[in-house]
Tab-separated table of C-alpha atoms and ligand atoms in Angstrom:
chain	number	residue	atom	x	y	z
A	1	UNK	CA	0.000	0.000	0.000
A	2	UNK	CA	1.221	3.491	-0.834
A	3	UNK	CA	0.651	6.172	1.796
A	4	UNK	CA	-1.265	9.289	0.789
A	5	UNK	CA	-2.868	12.269	2.484
A	6	UNK	CA	-5.989	14.023	1.320
A	7	UNK	CA	-6.474	17.809	1.560
A	8	UNK	CA	-10.061	19.049	1.583
A	9	UNK	CA	-11.575	22.492	1.271
A	10	UNK	CA	-15.330	22.357	1.808
A	11	UNK	CA	-17.563	25.196	0.638
A	12	UNK	CA	-21.337	25.538	0.619
A	13	UNK	CA	-21.839	23.692	-2.652
A	14	UNK	CA	-18.362	22.562	-3.565
A	15	UNK	CA	-15.556	20.416	-2.261
A	16	UNK	CA	-12.042	21.105	-3.477
A	17	UNK	CA	-9.485	18.376	-2.934
A	18	UNK	CA	-5.911	17.389	-3.431
A	19	UNK	CA	-4.600	13.853	-3.139
A	20	UNK	CA	-0.906	13.645	-2.261
A	21	UNK	CA	1.436	10.697	-2.174
A	22	UNK	CA	3.886	10.715	0.735
A	23	UNK	CA	7.330	10.338	-0.746
A	24	UNK	CA	10.733	10.480	1.008
A	25	UNK	CA	10.657	12.117	4.468
A	26	UNK	CA	6.855	12.154	4.313
A	27	UNK	CA	6.951	14.926	1.733
A	28	UNK	CA	3.592	15.220	-0.082
A	29	UNK	CA	3.647	14.991	-3.855
A	30	UNK	CA	0.444	15.876	-5.636
A	31	UNK	CA	-1.222	13.051	-7.582
A	32	UNK	CA	-4.717	14.415	-8.207
A	33	UNK	CA	-6.477	17.686	-7.571
A	34	UNK	CA	-9.829	19.139	-8.489
A	35	UNK	CA	-13.261	19.765	-7.131
A	36	UNK	CA	-16.748	18.460	-6.902
A	37	UNK	CA	-19.075	21.295	-7.716
A	38	UNK	CA	-22.823	21.805	-7.422
A	39	UNK	CA	-23.125	19.491	-4.432
A	40	UNK	CA	-26.750	19.040	-3.440
A	41	UNK	CA	-27.915	19.977	-6.926
A	42	UNK	CA	-26.209	18.357	-9.915
A	43	UNK	CA	-22.821	17.254	-8.553
A	44	UNK	CA	-19.973	17.020	-10.995
A	45	UNK	CA	-16.401	15.851	-10.555
A	46	UNK	CA	-13.652	17.824	-12.232
A	47	UNK	CA	-10.188	16.474	-11.577
A	48	UNK	CA	-6.704	16.413	-13.044
A	49	UNK	CA	-3.845	14.116	-12.268
A	50	UNK	CA	-0.193	15.103	-12.040
A	51	UNK	CA	0.336	12.872	-15.069
A	52	UNK	CA	-2.025	14.959	-17.197
A	53	UNK	CA	-5.190	12.829	-17.046
A	54	UNK	CA	-8.407	14.710	-16.589
A	55	UNK	CA	-11.868	13.711	-15.483
A	56	UNK	CA	-15.094	15.646	-15.944
A	57	UNK	CA	-18.136	13.598	-15.075
A	58	UNK	CA	-21.468	13.813	-13.265
A	59	UNK	CA	-21.624	12.134	-9.847
A	60	UNK	CA	-25.170	10.899	-9.626
A	61	UNK	CA	-24.778	9.330	-6.176
A	62	UNK	CA	-22.943	12.128	-4.407
A	63	UNK	CA	-25.237	14.636	-2.783
A	64	UNK	CA	-23.431	15.384	0.463
A	65	UNK	CA	-19.772	16.060	1.222
A	66	UNK	CA	-19.142	12.537	2.582
A	67	UNK	CA	-20.508	10.801	-0.515
A	68	UNK	CA	-18.500	13.201	-2.650
A	69	UNK	CA	-15.251	12.222	-0.922
A	70	UNK	CA	-16.000	8.529	-1.504
A	71	UNK	CA	-16.917	9.131	-5.127
A	72	UNK	CA	-13.691	10.988	-5.773
A	73	UNK	CA	-11.557	8.309	-4.096
A	74	UNK	CA	-13.377	5.560	-6.001
A	75	UNK	CA	-12.469	7.341	-9.197
A	76	UNK	CA	-8.798	7.694	-8.229
A	77	UNK	CA	-8.607	4.002	-7.239
A	78	UNK	CA	-9.078	3.147	-10.882
A	79	UNK	CA	-5.716	4.767	-11.467
A	80	UNK	CA	-4.135	4.262	-8.026
A	81	UNK	CA	-5.464	0.888	-6.850
A	82	UNK	CA	-3.212	0.495	-3.799
A	83	UNK	CA	-3.518	3.791	-1.961
A	84	UNK	CA	-3.894	4.130	1.786
A	85	UNK	CA	-5.133	7.456	3.191
A	86	UNK	CA	-3.000	8.186	6.253
A	87	UNK	CA	-4.635	11.498	7.150
A	88	UNK	CA	-7.204	13.969	5.919
A	89	UNK	CA	-6.407	17.665	6.265
A	90	UNK	CA	-9.145	20.280	6.215
A	91	UNK	CA	-9.153	23.943	5.407
A	92	UNK	CA	-10.966	25.641	8.273
A	93	UNK	CA	-11.857	29.286	7.916
A	94	UNK	CA	-11.700	30.274	11.573
A	95	UNK	CA	-9.378	29.150	14.315
A	96	UNK	CA	-10.025	32.185	16.536
A	97	UNK	CA	-7.097	33.174	18.703
A	98	UNK	CA	-6.819	29.605	19.963
A	99	UNK	CA	-5.085	28.016	16.992
A	100	UNK	CA	-1.920	29.418	15.498
A	101	UNK	CA	-0.905	26.012	14.102
A	102	UNK	CA	-2.684	23.051	12.483
A	103	UNK	CA	-4.228	20.682	15.002
A	104	UNK	CA	-5.389	17.055	15.158
A	105	UNK	CA	-9.161	17.004	15.323
A	106	UNK	CA	-11.002	15.439	18.250
A	107	UNK	CA	-14.364	16.151	19.908
A	108	UNK	CA	-12.925	18.941	22.035
A	109	UNK	CA	-11.392	20.667	18.994
A	110	UNK	CA	-14.681	20.346	17.092
A	111	UNK	CA	-16.523	21.933	19.984
A	112	UNK	CA	-14.047	24.826	20.091
A	113	UNK	CA	-14.372	25.331	16.333
A	114	UNK	CA	-18.170	25.358	16.579
A	115	UNK	CA	-17.767	28.216	19.069
A	116	UNK	CA	-16.309	30.335	16.244
A	117	UNK	CA	-19.439	30.039	14.063
A	118	UNK	CA	-20.718	33.478	15.218
A	119	UNK	CA	-17.487	35.011	13.861
A	120	UNK	CA	-17.857	33.385	10.405
A	121	UNK	CA	-21.504	32.299	10.098
A	122	UNK	CA	-21.373	31.989	6.314
A	123	UNK	CA	-18.203	29.906	6.162
A	124	UNK	CA	-17.381	28.048	9.371
A	125	UNK	CA	-20.433	25.711	9.195
A	126	UNK	CA	-19.189	24.329	5.855
A	127	UNK	CA	-15.695	23.774	7.235
A	128	UNK	CA	-17.281	21.775	10.057
A	129	UNK	CA	-19.605	19.899	7.702
A	130	UNK	CA	-16.565	18.819	5.662
A	131	UNK	CA	-14.799	17.542	8.787
A	132	UNK	CA	-17.870	15.642	9.984
A	133	UNK	CA	-18.439	14.094	6.579
A	134	UNK	CA	-14.807	12.997	6.296
A	135	UNK	CA	-14.782	11.608	9.851
A	136	UNK	CA	-17.943	9.603	9.143
A	137	UNK	CA	-16.608	8.367	5.820
A	138	UNK	CA	-13.161	7.496	7.264
A	139	UNK	CA	-13.653	6.871	10.990
A	140	UNK	CA	-10.212	5.296	11.419
A	141	UNK	CA	-8.308	8.069	9.667
A	142	UNK	CA	-6.628	10.962	11.459
A	143	UNK	CA	-8.251	14.328	10.649
A	144	UNK	CA	-6.265	17.549	10.806
A	145	UNK	CA	-7.562	21.144	10.805
A	146	UNK	CA	-5.589	23.927	9.102
A	147	UNK	CA	-6.728	27.489	9.659
A	148	UNK	CA	-6.971	30.528	7.416
A	149	UNK	CA	-6.531	32.706	10.485
A	150	UNK	CA	-3.486	30.933	11.960
A	151	UNK	CA	-0.790	32.689	9.903
A	152	UNK	CA	-1.951	36.054	11.268
A	153	UNK	CA	-1.549	35.299	14.931
A	154	UNK	CA	1.754	37.170	14.983
A	155	UNK	CA	0.169	40.598	14.304
A	156	UNK	CA	1.028	43.179	16.931
A	157	UNK	CA	-1.948	44.340	19.005
A	158	UNK	CA	-2.402	47.607	17.082
A	159	UNK	CA	-3.076	45.591	13.927
A	160	UNK	CA	-5.449	43.245	15.710
A	161	UNK	CA	-7.758	45.667	17.429
A	162	UNK	CA	-10.564	48.076	16.591
A	163	UNK	CA	-11.027	51.330	18.503
A	164	UNK	CA	-13.998	49.961	20.430
A	165	UNK	CA	-14.349	49.455	24.161
A	166	UNK	CA	-11.925	46.765	25.299
A	167	UNK	CA	-14.825	44.424	26.135
A	168	UNK	CA	-15.347	43.817	22.387
A	169	UNK	CA	-11.745	42.778	21.903
A	170	UNK	CA	-12.104	40.460	24.888
A	171	UNK	CA	-15.123	38.741	23.369
A	172	UNK	CA	-13.284	38.185	20.137
A	173	UNK	CA	-14.219	41.212	18.056
A	174	UNK	CA	-10.797	41.814	16.538
A	175	UNK	CA	-8.917	41.536	13.265
A	176	UNK	CA	-8.201	37.886	12.534
A	177	UNK	CA	-6.998	38.052	8.935
A	178	UNK	CA	-7.722	35.308	6.379
A	179	UNK	CA	-6.112	33.596	3.345
A	180	UNK	CA	-3.465	32.414	5.815
A	181	UNK	CA	-2.848	29.118	4.014
A	182	UNK	CA	-1.990	30.999	0.860
A	183	UNK	CA	0.344	33.369	2.712
A	184	UNK	CA	1.949	30.411	4.438
A	185	UNK	CA	2.602	28.739	1.080
A	186	UNK	CA	4.050	31.902	-0.469
A	187	UNK	CA	6.372	32.646	2.448
A	188	UNK	CA	7.653	29.052	2.451
A	189	UNK	CA	8.220	29.334	-1.299
A	190	UNK	CA	10.139	32.585	-0.800
A	191	UNK	CA	12.327	30.881	1.773
A	192	UNK	CA	13.161	28.283	-0.854
A	193	UNK	CA	13.681	30.514	-3.911
A	194	UNK	CA	14.730	33.875	-2.417
A	195	UNK	CA	15.888	33.520	1.218
A	196	UNK	CA	16.997	37.149	1.465
A	197	UNK	CA	13.490	38.296	0.553
A	198	UNK	CA	12.008	35.867	3.049
A	199	UNK	CA	14.106	37.599	5.709
A	200	UNK	CA	12.942	41.004	4.497
A	201	UNK	CA	9.720	43.033	4.278
A	202	UNK	CA	7.193	41.605	1.888
A	203	UNK	CA	3.666	42.483	0.841
A	204	UNK	CA	1.733	39.550	-0.607
A	205	UNK	CA	-1.341	40.341	-2.695
A	206	UNK	CA	-3.677	37.347	-2.877
A	207	UNK	CA	-6.026	38.352	-5.682
A	208	UNK	CA	-8.602	35.652	-6.404
A	209	UNK	CA	-12.386	35.673	-6.094
A	210	UNK	CA	-11.664	36.555	-2.513
A	211	UNK	CA	-8.810	39.022	-2.154
A	212	UNK	CA	-6.581	40.328	0.580
A	213	UNK	CA	-3.065	41.585	1.154
A	214	UNK	CA	-0.681	40.729	3.934
A	215	UNK	CA	2.452	42.424	5.249
A	216	UNK	CA	5.106	39.907	6.257
A	217	UNK	CA	8.406	40.644	7.970
A	218	UNK	CA	10.991	37.889	8.360
A	219	UNK	CA	8.336	35.301	7.491
A	220	UNK	CA	5.904	36.521	10.150
A	221	UNK	CA	2.619	38.319	9.464
A	222	UNK	CA	2.478	41.897	10.693
A	223	UNK	CA	-0.788	43.203	9.223
A	224	UNK	CA	-3.508	42.221	6.781
A	225	UNK	CA	-6.254	44.015	4.891
A	226	UNK	CA	-8.840	41.469	6.034
A	227	UNK	CA	-10.065	41.910	9.544
A	228	UNK	CA	-12.882	40.549	11.664
A	229	UNK	CA	-14.605	38.994	8.687
A	230	UNK	CA	-13.655	38.091	5.149
A	231	UNK	CA	-15.432	41.284	4.031
A	232	UNK	CA	-12.817	43.878	4.920
A	233	UNK	CA	-10.044	45.388	2.836
A	234	UNK	CA	-9.934	44.979	-0.928
A	235	UNK	CA	-13.068	44.797	-3.074
A	236	UNK	CA	-13.566	41.205	-4.263
A	237	UNK	CA	-15.626	39.324	-6.823
A	238	UNK	CA	-18.877	39.885	-4.964
A	239	UNK	CA	-17.745	41.277	-1.576
A	240	UNK	CA	-17.568	44.977	-0.830
A	241	UNK	CA	-14.210	45.203	0.893
A	242	UNK	CA	-13.613	48.094	3.284
A	243	UNK	CA	-16.745	50.039	4.114
A	244	UNK	CA	-17.535	52.908	6.440
A	245	UNK	CA	-19.695	51.296	9.180
A	246	UNK	CA	-22.008	54.282	8.730
A	247	UNK	CA	-23.093	52.717	5.439
A	248	UNK	CA	-24.404	49.672	7.313
A	249	UNK	CA	-26.270	51.982	9.709
A	250	UNK	CA	-27.754	53.794	6.719
A	251	UNK	CA	-28.958	50.519	5.195
A	252	UNK	CA	-30.581	49.564	8.482
A	253	UNK	CA	-32.012	52.887	9.574
A	254	UNK	CA	-32.963	54.522	6.283
A	255	UNK	CA	-33.658	51.531	4.088
A	256	UNK	CA	-34.980	49.178	6.760
A	257	UNK	CA	-32.755	46.336	5.569
A	258	UNK	CA	-32.486	43.311	7.834
A	259	UNK	CA	-29.175	41.798	8.935
A	260	UNK	CA	-29.643	38.972	6.425
A	261	UNK	CA	-30.367	41.387	3.591
A	262	UNK	CA	-27.284	43.446	4.423
A	263	UNK	CA	-25.157	40.284	4.591
A	264	UNK	CA	-26.496	39.245	1.181
A	265	UNK	CA	-25.674	42.706	-0.196
A	266	UNK	CA	-22.143	42.855	1.220
A	267	UNK	CA	-21.124	39.249	0.551
A	268	UNK	CA	-22.852	38.440	-2.726
A	269	UNK	CA	-23.958	41.560	-4.571
A	270	UNK	CA	-21.080	43.996	-4.096
A	271	UNK	CA	-17.435	44.150	-5.161
A	272	UNK	CA	-16.672	43.833	-8.861
A	273	UNK	CA	-20.162	42.486	-9.513
A	274	UNK	CA	-21.908	45.335	-7.711
A	275	UNK	CA	-19.791	48.063	-9.277
A	276	UNK	CA	-19.906	46.705	-12.818
A	277	UNK	CA	-23.491	45.454	-12.674
A	278	UNK	CA	-22.184	42.747	-14.971
A	279	UNK	CA	-19.814	40.149	-13.548
A	280	UNK	CA	-17.671	39.187	-10.592
A	281	UNK	CA	-15.113	37.648	-12.923
A	282	UNK	CA	-12.054	39.744	-13.732
A	283	UNK	CA	-11.516	38.130	-17.137
A	284	UNK	CA	-15.033	39.073	-18.188
A	285	UNK	CA	-14.565	42.650	-16.981
A	286	UNK	CA	-11.202	43.059	-18.700
A	287	UNK	CA	-12.751	41.862	-21.948
A	288	UNK	CA	-15.794	44.124	-21.604
A	289	UNK	CA	-15.716	47.597	-23.040
A	290	UNK	CA	-18.381	49.169	-20.834
A	291	UNK	CA	-17.645	52.230	-18.668
A	292	UNK	CA	-19.037	50.344	-15.625
A	293	UNK	CA	-16.586	47.476	-16.098
A	294	UNK	CA	-13.764	50.000	-16.403
A	295	UNK	CA	-14.844	51.791	-13.235
A	296	UNK	CA	-14.997	48.521	-11.299
A	297	UNK	CA	-11.425	47.737	-12.378
A	298	UNK	CA	-10.293	51.299	-11.583
A	299	UNK	CA	-11.606	50.961	-8.045
A	300	UNK	CA	-10.077	47.494	-7.655
A	301	UNK	CA	-6.634	48.725	-8.710
A	302	UNK	CA	-6.919	51.901	-6.645
A	303	UNK	CA	-7.634	49.950	-3.475
A	304	UNK	CA	-4.712	47.570	-4.021
A	305	UNK	CA	-2.362	50.541	-4.505
A	306	UNK	CA	-3.701	52.280	-1.426
A	307	UNK	CA	-3.302	49.170	0.735
A	308	UNK	CA	0.181	48.607	-0.664
A	309	UNK	CA	1.164	52.033	0.662
A	310	UNK	CA	-0.438	51.371	4.034
A	311	UNK	CA	1.102	47.914	4.468
A	312	UNK	CA	4.532	49.208	3.412
A	313	UNK	CA	4.216	51.827	6.133
A	314	UNK	CA	3.339	49.108	8.654
A	315	UNK	CA	6.514	47.288	7.548
A	316	UNK	CA	8.596	50.492	7.593
A	317	UNK	CA	9.713	49.786	4.037
A	318	UNK	CA	9.330	47.236	1.315
A	319	UNK	CA	11.691	44.658	-0.226
A	320	UNK	CA	9.273	42.577	-2.303
A	321	UNK	CA	5.747	42.592	-3.655
A	322	UNK	CA	4.336	39.158	-4.473
A	323	UNK	CA	1.227	38.639	-6.609
A	324	UNK	CA	-0.781	35.462	-6.259
A	325	UNK	CA	-4.354	34.116	-6.704
A	326	UNK	CA	-6.137	33.797	-10.051
A	327	UNK	CA	-5.844	37.501	-10.902
A	328	UNK	CA	-2.405	38.040	-9.358
A	329	UNK	CA	-0.927	35.001	-11.088
A	330	UNK	CA	-2.470	35.572	-14.502
A	331	UNK	CA	-3.378	39.162	-15.195
A	332	UNK	CA	-0.397	41.119	-16.493
A	333	UNK	CA	-2.707	44.072	-17.021
A	334	UNK	CA	-3.846	44.337	-13.396
A	335	UNK	CA	-0.292	43.826	-12.112
A	336	UNK	CA	0.998	46.506	-14.432
A	337	UNK	CA	-1.668	48.965	-13.325
A	338	UNK	CA	-0.938	48.271	-9.660
A	339	UNK	CA	2.785	48.945	-10.181
A	340	UNK	CA	2.456	52.013	-12.419
A	341	UNK	CA	3.994	55.170	-10.941
A	342	UNK	CA	5.252	53.285	-7.873
A	343	UNK	CA	8.898	54.291	-8.268
A	344	UNK	CA	8.553	56.474	-5.175
A	345	UNK	CA	8.411	53.264	-3.149
A	346	UNK	CA	11.128	51.516	-5.201
A	347	UNK	CA	8.881	49.466	-7.497
A	348	UNK	CA	9.910	49.247	-11.152
A	349	UNK	CA	8.166	46.660	-13.264
A	350	UNK	CA	9.732	45.154	-16.383
A	351	UNK	CA	6.855	45.177	-18.908
A	352	UNK	CA	8.252	42.259	-20.901
A	353	UNK	CA	8.789	40.046	-17.884
A	354	UNK	CA	5.306	40.951	-16.702
A	355	UNK	CA	3.764	40.110	-20.060
A	356	UNK	CA	5.643	36.785	-20.114
A	357	UNK	CA	4.043	35.796	-16.782
A	358	UNK	CA	7.348	34.640	-15.289
A	359	UNK	CA	8.256	34.587	-11.610
A	360	UNK	CA	10.328	37.774	-11.428
A	361	UNK	CA	8.548	40.797	-12.905
A	362	UNK	CA	10.753	43.679	-11.758
A	363	UNK	CA	13.651	45.245	-13.631
A	364	UNK	CA	17.164	44.351	-12.522
A	365	UNK	CA	17.442	47.843	-11.027
A	366	UNK	CA	14.196	47.849	-9.113
A	367	UNK	CA	14.876	48.255	-5.390
A	368	UNK	CA	11.714	46.254	-4.659
A	369	UNK	CA	11.489	42.837	-6.287
A	370	UNK	CA	8.147	42.055	-7.885
A	371	UNK	CA	7.218	38.387	-8.097
A	372	UNK	CA	4.266	36.312	-9.257
A	373	UNK	CA	4.023	32.971	-7.459
A	374	UNK	CA	1.143	30.529	-7.959
A	375	UNK	CA	-0.372	29.693	-4.605
A	376	UNK	CA	-1.137	26.139	-3.509
A	377	UNK	CA	-3.226	26.143	-0.360
A	378	UNK	CA	-3.945	22.411	-0.480
A	379	UNK	CA	-0.201	21.731	-0.341
A	380	UNK	CA	0.012	23.572	2.977
A	381	UNK	CA	-2.821	21.377	4.278
A	382	UNK	CA	-1.164	18.216	2.942
A	383	UNK	CA	2.164	19.115	4.565
A	384	UNK	CA	0.467	19.730	7.900
A	385	UNK	CA	-1.443	16.448	7.675
A	386	UNK	CA	1.760	14.592	6.775
A	387	UNK	CA	3.643	16.218	9.661
A	388	UNK	CA	1.012	15.429	12.247
A	389	UNK	CA	0.720	11.754	11.345
A	390	UNK	CA	4.446	11.175	11.210
B	1	ADP	P1	-10.745	31.514	-5.879
B	1	ADP	O1	-10.552	32.635	-4.909
B	1	ADP	O2	-12.177	31.110	-6.047
B	1	ADP	O3	-9.789	30.354	-5.682
B	1	ADP	P2	-9.097	32.196	-8.174
B	1	ADP	O4	-7.863	32.370	-7.349
B	1	ADP	O5	-9.143	31.067	-9.133
B	1	ADP	O6	-10.410	32.165	-7.291
B	1	ADP	O7	-9.337	33.569	-8.976
B	1	ADP	C1	-10.428	33.768	-9.781
B	1	ADP	C2	-10.283	35.113	-10.470
B	1	ADP	O8	-9.091	35.094	-11.274
B	1	ADP	C3	-11.446	35.434	-11.407
B	1	ADP	O9	-11.841	36.792	-11.260
B	1	ADP	C4	-10.825	35.215	-12.778
B	1	ADP	O10	-11.420	36.002	-13.770
B	1	ADP	C5	-9.409	35.680	-12.515
B	1	ADP	N1	-8.482	35.249	-13.563
B	1	ADP	C6	-8.074	33.994	-13.877
B	1	ADP	N2	-7.271	34.018	-14.967
B	1	ADP	C7	-7.182	35.316	-15.365
B	1	ADP	C8	-6.519	36.006	-16.408
B	1	ADP	N3	-5.769	35.361	-17.307
B	1	ADP	N4	-6.668	37.333	-16.488
B	1	ADP	C9	-7.424	38.000	-15.606
B	1	ADP	N5	-8.063	37.429	-14.584
B	1	ADP	C10	-7.966	36.099	-14.462
């Protein structure tokens, strides 16, 4: 039998996964990755193997997360008949202030994680549903939780608090920061490919459907644009990003909107979609010629530039800017617009390198190195799972 670990990322209607073989020193090597989408409706398995095989098929018998995991593993067994799953690692949105590292899951841990549901009511229940489904489907297998908040537990107090009475901080109303698995992956990658930058002051821009930026000094997080919830900071596909709290009061007091209606507005109808009135997808907006699409992109770029300045100030300087996430990894146009006129901070982009989508995008003379590094959150989960079962 060949040892593997499975990394899972459960959403409301999807389950992303990565299956990793444990090679020498328990190092995970990816064999398959993909997702099951439209769970509960018309589930479909989309997967690719490291060897270039791809699968795209309906899963008629997989309605819940647990059945989906079985269906996916049944499919892989056709190609990998002798696998043994040593551990299952889960992406968990919220680890509160309790967890700054991955943890083996037991009843006590599950109870603690359930206590964080009020802090992430739209996301944490799915993380827990994924864990429960995997534990039921594989009762003998070790389950490991990996947290999006954990990487940020090194923020100094000033970057963790709001200017509210202390009692709110004490009950957990503070800046947690998210996308920690992505930032963890990028910092580890920097350590490997550019150790001097790892030791320095780095801003990482994770620009996907969700988006945030993180200031990292010597490999440790100092500040992030995301705060108490995954709504703060940059505008995203459908989320508003930073908002004056007075706007929420206006929606409640003047428009009589309920908490659920405001949540729906801020999480699902705002951001690029709200501004453009057209799409949450950056590729669609870049291809569109409408003034609304242009304005949505203008605001998106403006906010990234503004946060870059703020995070550089928090770091007292800047040595590297790293782009990641679907937009950061692929859109030369957005990267170029973010870096335009940034010489004052030492950023000089090489337009050819940027257009070629390589790793290093800055000129040889740029004081700040600009990099694009594909993120791999499931790998961080797989490494943690492999470490904890060793
Ligand atoms: P998620 O946060 O769901 O993992 P991704 O990291 O895959 O999302 O990012 C999705 C975003 O990346 C979408 O807005 C998509 O349009 C954008 N994107 C992907 N490829 C490109 C590209 N070549 N140019 C511009 N945007 C792109």
